[in-house]
Amino acid sequence: MKKGDARRQQILGTAERLFYQNGYENTSVQAILDEMNLSKGGFYHHFESKMALLEEICVHKAEAAYEEMEQVMYDGSLGAVDKLNALLGRSGLLDENNVDFLALMLDVAYRGGSAVLRERMKQASMDRALTYMNAILAQGLHEQSFYTQHQEDIGKLIIMLGFNLTDEIAAAMASDGAAQAVIGRVINLLDTYRSAIETLLCAPYGSVTLYSARYIVDMYCKLKGLSVPPDFSLEE
């Protein structure tokens, strides 16, 4: 790694940690500089603004979400439905192992209304996700797990539905609604999108899973600091 690249990664890592600790709005560029003993010129050589820095963090998260998908795609023991569910259940945002990033994004991109960040994550994911989706659909058509006469268009539509689902789940989590109402909303979204994708692919009922309801509920409870999930009925 070149020295300039290493410095860039150090800035990203330091800023990400400070964003998690103090929040995006409460972390100034100067705070990042002080933490690293870095000059303003050293910062602006790599990033034109604090928002540009956060955008790059978002892009890295989106790209990382698909890194393990390569192994899934080459696993000959997996059918097309398994691979589809692995792809659709992958998101740089809804990651239970990085709730700090989710909290940051809910604050800046959803409560704060920064559509730019949401779009950057989608753009960073689209090409690779679509490549995987087209390969999965081809396998599914061969296996007769799916049926469609418009493979490429349907593939892109399903990817967009996946992005929209992530947006809607995040928006629900960012709301001030009661926990049970938010969870009910998310479960309804999962059912609606799951049914829509199965219909588009003429896939068997219940074959598409997207995110499991339990996965989302556990993440939401962790996000809100709820030690015990609220009383609700899970219907998956």
PDB file of C-alpha atoms in Angstrom:
ATOM      1  CA  MET A   1       0.000   0.000   0.000  1.00  0.00           C
ATOM      2  CA  LYS A   2       1.356   3.416  -0.941  1.00  0.00           C
ATOM      3  CA  LYS A   3       2.017   5.961   1.803  1.00  0.00           C
ATOM      4  CA  GLY A   4      -0.779   8.215   0.554  1.00  0.00           C
ATOM      5  CA  ASP A   5      -3.212   5.299   0.479  1.00  0.00           C
ATOM      6  CA  ALA A   6      -2.216   4.297   4.009  1.00  0.00           C
ATOM      7  CA  ARG A   7      -2.798   7.840   5.257  1.00  0.00           C
ATOM      8  CA  ARG A   8      -6.191   7.918   3.557  1.00  0.00           C
ATOM      9  CA  GLN A   9      -7.188   4.695   5.312  1.00  0.00           C
ATOM     10  CA  GLN A  10      -5.981   6.100   8.638  1.00  0.00           C
ATOM     11  CA  ILE A  11      -8.163   9.172   8.175  1.00  0.00           C
ATOM     12  CA  LEU A  12     -11.153   6.994   7.309  1.00  0.00           C
ATOM     13  CA  GLY A  13     -10.609   4.756  10.328  1.00  0.00           C
ATOM     14  CA  THR A  14     -10.146   7.645  12.736  1.00  0.00           C
ATOM     15  CA  ALA A  15     -13.160   9.537  11.419  1.00  0.00           C
ATOM     16  CA  GLU A  16     -15.368   6.450  11.546  1.00  0.00           C
ATOM     17  CA  ARG A  17     -14.427   5.829  15.184  1.00  0.00           C
ATOM     18  CA  LEU A  18     -15.106   9.466  16.134  1.00  0.00           C
ATOM     19  CA  PHE A  19     -18.426   9.474  14.256  1.00  0.00           C
ATOM     20  CA  TYR A  20     -19.494   6.434  16.284  1.00  0.00           C
ATOM     21  CA  GLN A  21     -18.329   7.949  19.570  1.00  0.00           C
ATOM     22  CA  ASN A  22     -19.583  11.508  19.173  1.00  0.00           C
ATOM     23  CA  GLY A  23     -21.995  11.521  16.245  1.00  0.00           C
ATOM     24  CA  TYR A  24     -21.447  12.984  12.796  1.00  0.00           C
ATOM     25  CA  GLU A  25     -22.590  16.517  13.607  1.00  0.00           C
ATOM     26  CA  ASN A  26     -20.509  16.655  16.786  1.00  0.00           C
ATOM     27  CA  THR A  27     -17.328  15.532  15.033  1.00  0.00           C
ATOM     28  CA  SER A  28     -15.589  18.385  13.256  1.00  0.00           C
ATOM     29  CA  VAL A  29     -12.813  18.102  10.719  1.00  0.00           C
ATOM     30  CA  GLN A  30     -10.612  19.788  13.323  1.00  0.00           C
ATOM     31  CA  ALA A  31     -11.396  17.021  15.823  1.00  0.00           C
ATOM     32  CA  ILE A  32     -10.216  14.444  13.288  1.00  0.00           C
ATOM     33  CA  LEU A  33      -7.057  16.470  12.646  1.00  0.00           C
ATOM     34  CA  ASP A  34      -6.339  16.791  16.371  1.00  0.00           C
ATOM     35  CA  GLU A  35      -6.812  13.061  16.906  1.00  0.00           C
ATOM     36  CA  MET A  36      -4.284  12.300  14.169  1.00  0.00           C
ATOM     37  CA  ASN A  37      -1.967  15.285  14.669  1.00  0.00           C
ATOM     38  CA  LEU A  38      -2.630  16.058  11.016  1.00  0.00           C
ATOM     39  CA  SER A  39      -2.622  19.383   9.164  1.00  0.00           C
ATOM     40  CA  LYS A  40      -5.637  20.701   7.278  1.00  0.00           C
ATOM     41  CA  GLY A  41      -3.665  20.348   4.075  1.00  0.00           C
ATOM     42  CA  GLY A  42      -3.077  16.695   4.869  1.00  0.00           C
ATOM     43  CA  PHE A  43      -6.819  16.166   5.265  1.00  0.00           C
ATOM     44  CA  TYR A  44      -8.005  18.122   2.240  1.00  0.00           C
ATOM     45  CA  HIS A  45      -5.417  16.438   0.035  1.00  0.00           C
ATOM     46  CA  HIS A  46      -7.529  13.291   0.426  1.00  0.00           C
ATOM     47  CA  PHE A  47     -11.078  14.552   1.067  1.00  0.00           C
ATOM     48  CA  GLU A  48     -12.806  17.730  -0.027  1.00  0.00           C
ATOM     49  CA  SER A  49     -15.174  17.723   2.950  1.00  0.00           C
ATOM     50  CA  LYS A  50     -16.363  15.794   5.982  1.00  0.00           C
ATOM     51  CA  MET A  51     -19.363  14.599   3.975  1.00  0.00           C
ATOM     52  CA  ALA A  52     -17.102  13.283   1.197  1.00  0.00           C
ATOM     53  CA  LEU A  53     -15.247  11.304   3.847  1.00  0.00           C
ATOM     54  CA  LEU A  54     -18.488   9.810   5.163  1.00  0.00           C
ATOM     55  CA  GLU A  55     -19.553   8.962   1.607  1.00  0.00           C
ATOM     56  CA  GLU A  56     -16.366   6.926   1.159  1.00  0.00           C
ATOM     57  CA  ILE A  57     -17.006   5.079   4.407  1.00  0.00           C
ATOM     58  CA  CYS A  58     -20.472   4.222   3.069  1.00  0.00           C
ATOM     59  CA  VAL A  59     -19.038   2.975  -0.219  1.00  0.00           C
ATOM     60  CA  HIS A  60     -16.571   0.728   1.626  1.00  0.00           C
ATOM     61  CA  LYS A  61     -19.382  -0.751   3.725  1.00  0.00           C
ATOM     62  CA  ALA A  62     -21.486  -1.433   0.635  1.00  0.00           C
ATOM     63  CA  GLU A  63     -18.592  -3.098  -1.193  1.00  0.00           C
ATOM     64  CA  ALA A  64     -17.615  -5.186   1.831  1.00  0.00           C
ATOM     65  CA  ALA A  65     -21.145  -6.570   2.080  1.00  0.00           C
ATOM     66  CA  TYR A  66     -20.670  -8.344  -1.247  1.00  0.00           C
ATOM     67  CA  GLU A  67     -17.138  -9.665  -0.760  1.00  0.00           C
ATOM     68  CA  GLU A  68     -18.281 -12.984   0.718  1.00  0.00           C
ATOM     69  CA  MET A  69     -20.892 -13.398  -2.019  1.00  0.00           C
ATOM     70  CA  GLU A  70     -18.185 -14.559  -4.419  1.00  0.00           C
ATOM     71  CA  GLN A  71     -17.772 -17.774  -2.423  1.00  0.00           C
ATOM     72  CA  VAL A  72     -21.524 -18.326  -2.411  1.00  0.00           C
ATOM     73  CA  MET A  73     -21.695 -17.953  -6.187  1.00  0.00           C
ATOM     74  CA  TYR A  74     -19.062 -20.638  -6.763  1.00  0.00           C
ATOM     75  CA  ASP A  75     -20.550 -23.104  -4.280  1.00  0.00           C
ATOM     76  CA  GLY A  76     -21.817 -25.935  -6.470  1.00  0.00           C
ATOM     77  CA  SER A  77     -23.903 -27.382  -3.642  1.00  0.00           C
ATOM     78  CA  LEU A  78     -26.194 -24.342  -3.553  1.00  0.00           C
ATOM     79  CA  GLY A  79     -29.243 -23.960  -5.737  1.00  0.00           C
ATOM     80  CA  ALA A  80     -30.423 -20.713  -7.289  1.00  0.00           C
ATOM     81  CA  VAL A  81     -32.954 -20.049  -4.516  1.00  0.00           C
ATOM     82  CA  ASP A  82     -30.242 -20.363  -1.855  1.00  0.00           C
ATOM     83  CA  LYS A  83     -28.002 -17.957  -3.753  1.00  0.00           C
ATOM     84  CA  LEU A  84     -30.870 -15.520  -4.312  1.00  0.00           C
ATOM     85  CA  ASN A  85     -31.613 -15.414  -0.595  1.00  0.00           C
ATOM     86  CA  ALA A  86     -27.926 -14.956   0.209  1.00  0.00           C
ATOM     87  CA  LEU A  87     -27.758 -12.006  -2.188  1.00  0.00           C
ATOM     88  CA  LEU A  88     -30.981 -10.314  -1.103  1.00  0.00           C
ATOM     89  CA  GLY A  89     -30.116 -10.703   2.579  1.00  0.00           C
ATOM     90  CA  ARG A  90     -26.846  -8.821   2.119  1.00  0.00           C
ATOM     91  CA  SER A  91     -26.598  -5.131   2.946  1.00  0.00           C
ATOM     92  CA  GLY A  92     -23.849  -2.781   4.025  1.00  0.00           C
ATOM     93  CA  LEU A  93     -26.438  -0.987   6.145  1.00  0.00           C
ATOM     94  CA  LEU A  94     -28.441  -3.724   7.876  1.00  0.00           C
ATOM     95  CA  ASP A  95     -25.535  -5.560   9.476  1.00  0.00           C
ATOM     96  CA  GLU A  96     -26.136  -6.816  13.013  1.00  0.00           C
ATOM     97  CA  ASN A  97     -22.374  -6.931  13.555  1.00  0.00           C
ATOM     98  CA  ASN A  98     -22.055  -3.183  12.968  1.00  0.00           C
ATOM     99  CA  VAL A  99     -24.989  -1.506  14.654  1.00  0.00           C
ATOM    100  CA  ASP A 100     -22.841   1.588  15.229  1.00  0.00           C
ATOM    101  CA  PHE A 101     -22.749   2.198  11.474  1.00  0.00           C
ATOM    102  CA  LEU A 102     -26.505   1.662  11.216  1.00  0.00           C
ATOM    103  CA  ALA A 103     -27.100   4.185  14.019  1.00  0.00           C
ATOM    104  CA  LEU A 104     -24.834   6.700  12.277  1.00  0.00           C
ATOM    105  CA  MET A 105     -26.641   6.284   8.960  1.00  0.00           C
ATOM    106  CA  LEU A 106     -30.095   6.472  10.501  1.00  0.00           C
ATOM    107  CA  ASP A 107     -29.113   9.789  12.035  1.00  0.00           C
ATOM    108  CA  VAL A 108     -27.474  11.343   8.968  1.00  0.00           C
ATOM    109  CA  ALA A 109     -29.107   9.700   5.961  1.00  0.00           C
ATOM    110  CA  TYR A 110     -32.637   9.072   7.213  1.00  0.00           C
ATOM    111  CA  ARG A 111     -33.475  11.466  10.053  1.00  0.00           C
ATOM    112  CA  GLY A 112     -31.149  14.043   8.510  1.00  0.00           C
ATOM    113  CA  GLY A 113     -32.553  13.417   5.049  1.00  0.00           C
ATOM    114  CA  SER A 114     -29.240  13.014   3.197  1.00  0.00           C
ATOM    115  CA  ALA A 115     -30.366  11.143   0.085  1.00  0.00           C
ATOM    116  CA  VAL A 116     -26.828  11.495  -1.309  1.00  0.00           C
ATOM    117  CA  LEU A 117     -25.458   8.926   1.138  1.00  0.00           C
ATOM    118  CA  ARG A 118     -28.221   6.453   0.381  1.00  0.00           C
ATOM    119  CA  GLU A 119     -27.662   6.786  -3.347  1.00  0.00           C
ATOM    120  CA  ARG A 120     -23.886   6.391  -3.009  1.00  0.00           C
ATOM    121  CA  MET A 121     -24.344   3.067  -1.233  1.00  0.00           C
ATOM    122  CA  LYS A 122     -26.727   1.889  -3.939  1.00  0.00           C
ATOM    123  CA  GLN A 123     -24.385   2.955  -6.734  1.00  0.00           C
ATOM    124  CA  ALA A 124     -21.472   1.174  -5.064  1.00  0.00           C
ATOM    125  CA  SER A 125     -23.516  -2.030  -4.895  1.00  0.00           C
ATOM    126  CA  MET A 126     -25.434  -2.010  -8.165  1.00  0.00           C
ATOM    127  CA  ASP A 127     -22.949  -3.380 -10.710  1.00  0.00           C
ATOM    128  CA  ARG A 128     -21.747  -6.290  -8.615  1.00  0.00           C
ATOM    129  CA  ALA A 129     -25.221  -7.098  -7.300  1.00  0.00           C
ATOM    130  CA  LEU A 130     -26.644  -7.109 -10.823  1.00  0.00           C
ATOM    131  CA  THR A 131     -23.862  -9.375 -12.102  1.00  0.00           C
ATOM    132  CA  TYR A 132     -24.622 -11.858  -9.342  1.00  0.00           C
ATOM    133  CA  MET A 133     -28.366 -11.552  -9.867  1.00  0.00           C
ATOM    134  CA  ASN A 134     -28.157 -12.308 -13.590  1.00  0.00           C
ATOM    135  CA  ALA A 135     -26.047 -15.403 -12.900  1.00  0.00           C
ATOM    136  CA  ILE A 136     -28.509 -16.554 -10.238  1.00  0.00           C
ATOM    137  CA  LEU A 137     -31.483 -16.068 -12.541  1.00  0.00           C
ATOM    138  CA  ALA A 138     -29.747 -18.017 -15.302  1.00  0.00           C
ATOM    139  CA  GLN A 139     -29.139 -20.878 -12.871  1.00  0.00           C
ATOM    140  CA  GLY A 140     -32.720 -20.688 -11.613  1.00  0.00           C
ATOM    141  CA  LEU A 141     -34.139 -20.839 -15.126  1.00  0.00           C
ATOM    142  CA  HIS A 142     -31.944 -23.852 -15.869  1.00  0.00           C
ATOM    143  CA  GLU A 143     -33.069 -25.560 -12.652  1.00  0.00           C
ATOM    144  CA  GLN A 144     -36.672 -24.484 -13.331  1.00  0.00           C
ATOM    145  CA  SER A 145     -36.762 -22.821  -9.911  1.00  0.00           C
ATOM    146  CA  PHE A 146     -37.754 -19.538 -11.588  1.00  0.00           C
ATOM    147  CA  TYR A 147     -39.548 -18.552 -14.741  1.00  0.00           C
ATOM    148  CA  THR A 148     -39.282 -15.243 -16.578  1.00  0.00           C
ATOM    149  CA  GLN A 149     -39.050 -14.124 -20.196  1.00  0.00           C
ATOM    150  CA  HIS A 150     -37.283 -10.885 -19.258  1.00  0.00           C
ATOM    151  CA  GLN A 151     -34.262 -12.027 -17.277  1.00  0.00           C
ATOM    152  CA  GLU A 152     -32.102  -8.894 -17.388  1.00  0.00           C
ATOM    153  CA  ASP A 153     -34.935  -6.446 -16.710  1.00  0.00           C
ATOM    154  CA  ILE A 154     -36.367  -8.603 -13.935  1.00  0.00           C
ATOM    155  CA  GLY A 155     -32.925  -8.931 -12.364  1.00  0.00           C
ATOM    156  CA  LYS A 156     -32.478  -5.177 -12.167  1.00  0.00           C
ATOM    157  CA  LEU A 157     -36.013  -4.721 -10.854  1.00  0.00           C
ATOM    158  CA  ILE A 158     -35.408  -7.226  -8.051  1.00  0.00           C
ATOM    159  CA  ILE A 159     -32.160  -5.516  -7.060  1.00  0.00           C
ATOM    160  CA  MET A 160     -34.013  -2.187  -6.918  1.00  0.00           C
ATOM    161  CA  LEU A 161     -36.725  -3.775  -4.801  1.00  0.00           C
ATOM    162  CA  GLY A 162     -34.024  -5.009  -2.437  1.00  0.00           C
ATOM    163  CA  PHE A 163     -32.572  -1.499  -2.164  1.00  0.00           C
ATOM    164  CA  ASN A 164     -36.024  -0.023  -1.571  1.00  0.00           C
ATOM    165  CA  LEU A 165     -36.759  -2.596   1.129  1.00  0.00           C
ATOM    166  CA  THR A 166     -33.553  -1.658   2.938  1.00  0.00           C
ATOM    167  CA  ASP A 167     -34.538   2.018   2.700  1.00  0.00           C
ATOM    168  CA  GLU A 168     -38.004   1.370   4.097  1.00  0.00           C
ATOM    169  CA  ILE A 169     -36.723  -0.774   6.962  1.00  0.00           C
ATOM    170  CA  ALA A 170     -34.149   1.880   7.847  1.00  0.00           C
ATOM    171  CA  ALA A 171     -36.769   4.643   7.679  1.00  0.00           C
ATOM    172  CA  ALA A 172     -39.003   2.657  10.038  1.00  0.00           C
ATOM    173  CA  MET A 173     -36.116   2.149  12.467  1.00  0.00           C
ATOM    174  CA  ALA A 174     -35.285   5.864  12.308  1.00  0.00           C
ATOM    175  CA  SER A 175     -38.823   6.845  13.287  1.00  0.00           C
ATOM    176  CA  ASP A 176     -39.936   7.705  16.805  1.00  0.00           C
ATOM    177  CA  GLY A 177     -42.692   5.111  16.764  1.00  0.00           C
ATOM    178  CA  ALA A 178     -43.279   2.605  19.550  1.00  0.00           C
ATOM    179  CA  ALA A 179     -41.120  -0.506  19.256  1.00  0.00           C
ATOM    180  CA  GLN A 180     -44.032  -2.848  18.619  1.00  0.00           C
ATOM    181  CA  ALA A 181     -45.401  -0.585  15.864  1.00  0.00           C
ATOM    182  CA  VAL A 182     -41.993  -0.352  14.173  1.00  0.00           C
ATOM    183  CA  ILE A 183     -41.502  -4.116  14.320  1.00  0.00           C
ATOM    184  CA  GLY A 184     -44.992  -4.710  12.946  1.00  0.00           C
ATOM    185  CA  ARG A 185     -44.254  -2.321  10.086  1.00  0.00           C
ATOM    186  CA  VAL A 186     -40.994  -4.108   9.272  1.00  0.00           C
ATOM    187  CA  ILE A 187     -42.611  -7.553   9.292  1.00  0.00           C
ATOM    188  CA  ASN A 188     -45.311  -6.300   6.912  1.00  0.00           C
ATOM    189  CA  LEU A 189     -42.617  -4.887   4.611  1.00  0.00           C
ATOM    190  CA  LEU A 190     -40.775  -8.214   4.572  1.00  0.00           C
ATOM    191  CA  ASP A 191     -43.964 -10.074   3.673  1.00  0.00           C
ATOM    192  CA  THR A 192     -44.885  -7.587   0.935  1.00  0.00           C
ATOM    193  CA  TYR A 193     -41.491  -7.539  -0.766  1.00  0.00           C
ATOM    194  CA  ARG A 194     -41.033 -11.284  -0.416  1.00  0.00           C
ATOM    195  CA  SER A 195     -44.381 -11.904  -2.097  1.00  0.00           C
ATOM    196  CA  ALA A 196     -43.599  -9.409  -4.881  1.00  0.00           C
ATOM    197  CA  ILE A 197     -40.253 -11.037  -5.720  1.00  0.00           C
ATOM    198  CA  GLU A 198     -41.742 -14.535  -5.687  1.00  0.00           C
ATOM    199  CA  THR A 199     -44.445 -13.341  -8.073  1.00  0.00           C
ATOM    200  CA  LEU A 200     -41.911 -11.747 -10.445  1.00  0.00           C
ATOM    201  CA  LEU A 201     -39.929 -14.992 -10.596  1.00  0.00           C
ATOM    202  CA  CYS A 202     -42.889 -17.386 -10.485  1.00  0.00           C
ATOM    203  CA  ALA A 203     -41.045 -18.893  -7.522  1.00  0.00           C
ATOM    204  CA  PRO A 204     -42.696 -21.213  -4.978  1.00  0.00           C
ATOM    205  CA  TYR A 205     -44.492 -19.536  -2.094  1.00  0.00           C
ATOM    206  CA  GLY A 206     -42.178 -19.070   0.876  1.00  0.00           C
ATOM    207  CA  SER A 207     -38.997 -19.776  -1.072  1.00  0.00           C
ATOM    208  CA  VAL A 208     -37.716 -16.186  -0.925  1.00  0.00           C
ATOM    209  CA  THR A 209     -36.670 -15.176   2.583  1.00  0.00           C
ATOM    210  CA  LEU A 210     -34.925 -11.778   2.270  1.00  0.00           C
ATOM    211  CA  TYR A 211     -33.945 -10.849   5.837  1.00  0.00           C
ATOM    212  CA  SER A 212     -35.435 -13.036   8.535  1.00  0.00           C
ATOM    213  CA  ALA A 213     -37.800 -11.185  10.837  1.00  0.00           C
ATOM    214  CA  ARG A 214     -35.802 -12.368  13.841  1.00  0.00           C
ATOM    215  CA  TYR A 215     -32.585 -10.939  12.370  1.00  0.00           C
ATOM    216  CA  ILE A 216     -34.178  -7.511  11.918  1.00  0.00           C
ATOM    217  CA  VAL A 217     -35.876  -7.560  15.316  1.00  0.00           C
ATOM    218  CA  ASP A 218     -32.654  -8.484  17.119  1.00  0.00           C
ATOM    219  CA  MET A 219     -30.834  -5.699  15.281  1.00  0.00           C
ATOM    220  CA  TYR A 220     -33.536  -3.173  16.164  1.00  0.00           C
ATOM    221  CA  CYS A 221     -33.456  -4.159  19.836  1.00  0.00           C
ATOM    222  CA  LYS A 222     -29.665  -3.865  19.873  1.00  0.00           C
ATOM    223  CA  LEU A 223     -29.945  -0.461  18.206  1.00  0.00           C
ATOM    224  CA  LYS A 224     -32.463   0.779  20.768  1.00  0.00           C
ATOM    225  CA  GLY A 225     -30.683  -0.785  23.739  1.00  0.00           C
ATOM    226  CA  LEU A 226     -33.564  -3.137  24.495  1.00  0.00           C
ATOM    227  CA  SER A 227     -32.188  -6.061  26.477  1.00  0.00           C
ATOM    228  CA  VAL A 228     -35.347  -8.096  25.967  1.00  0.00           C
ATOM    229  CA  PRO A 229     -37.297  -8.038  22.682  1.00  0.00           C
ATOM    230  CA  PRO A 230     -40.702  -6.369  23.109  1.00  0.00           C
ATOM    231  CA  ASP A 231     -43.754  -8.579  23.302  1.00  0.00           C
ATOM    232  CA  PHE A 232     -44.840  -9.293  19.749  1.00  0.00           C
ATOM    233  CA  SER A 233     -45.742 -12.210  17.524  1.00  0.00           C
ATOM    234  CA  LEU A 234     -43.198 -13.179  14.866  1.00  0.00           C
ATOM    235  CA  GLU A 235     -44.750 -14.417  11.671  1.00  0.00           C
ATOM    236  CA  GLU A 236     -42.084 -15.524   9.189  1.00  0.00           C
TER     237      GLU A 236
END
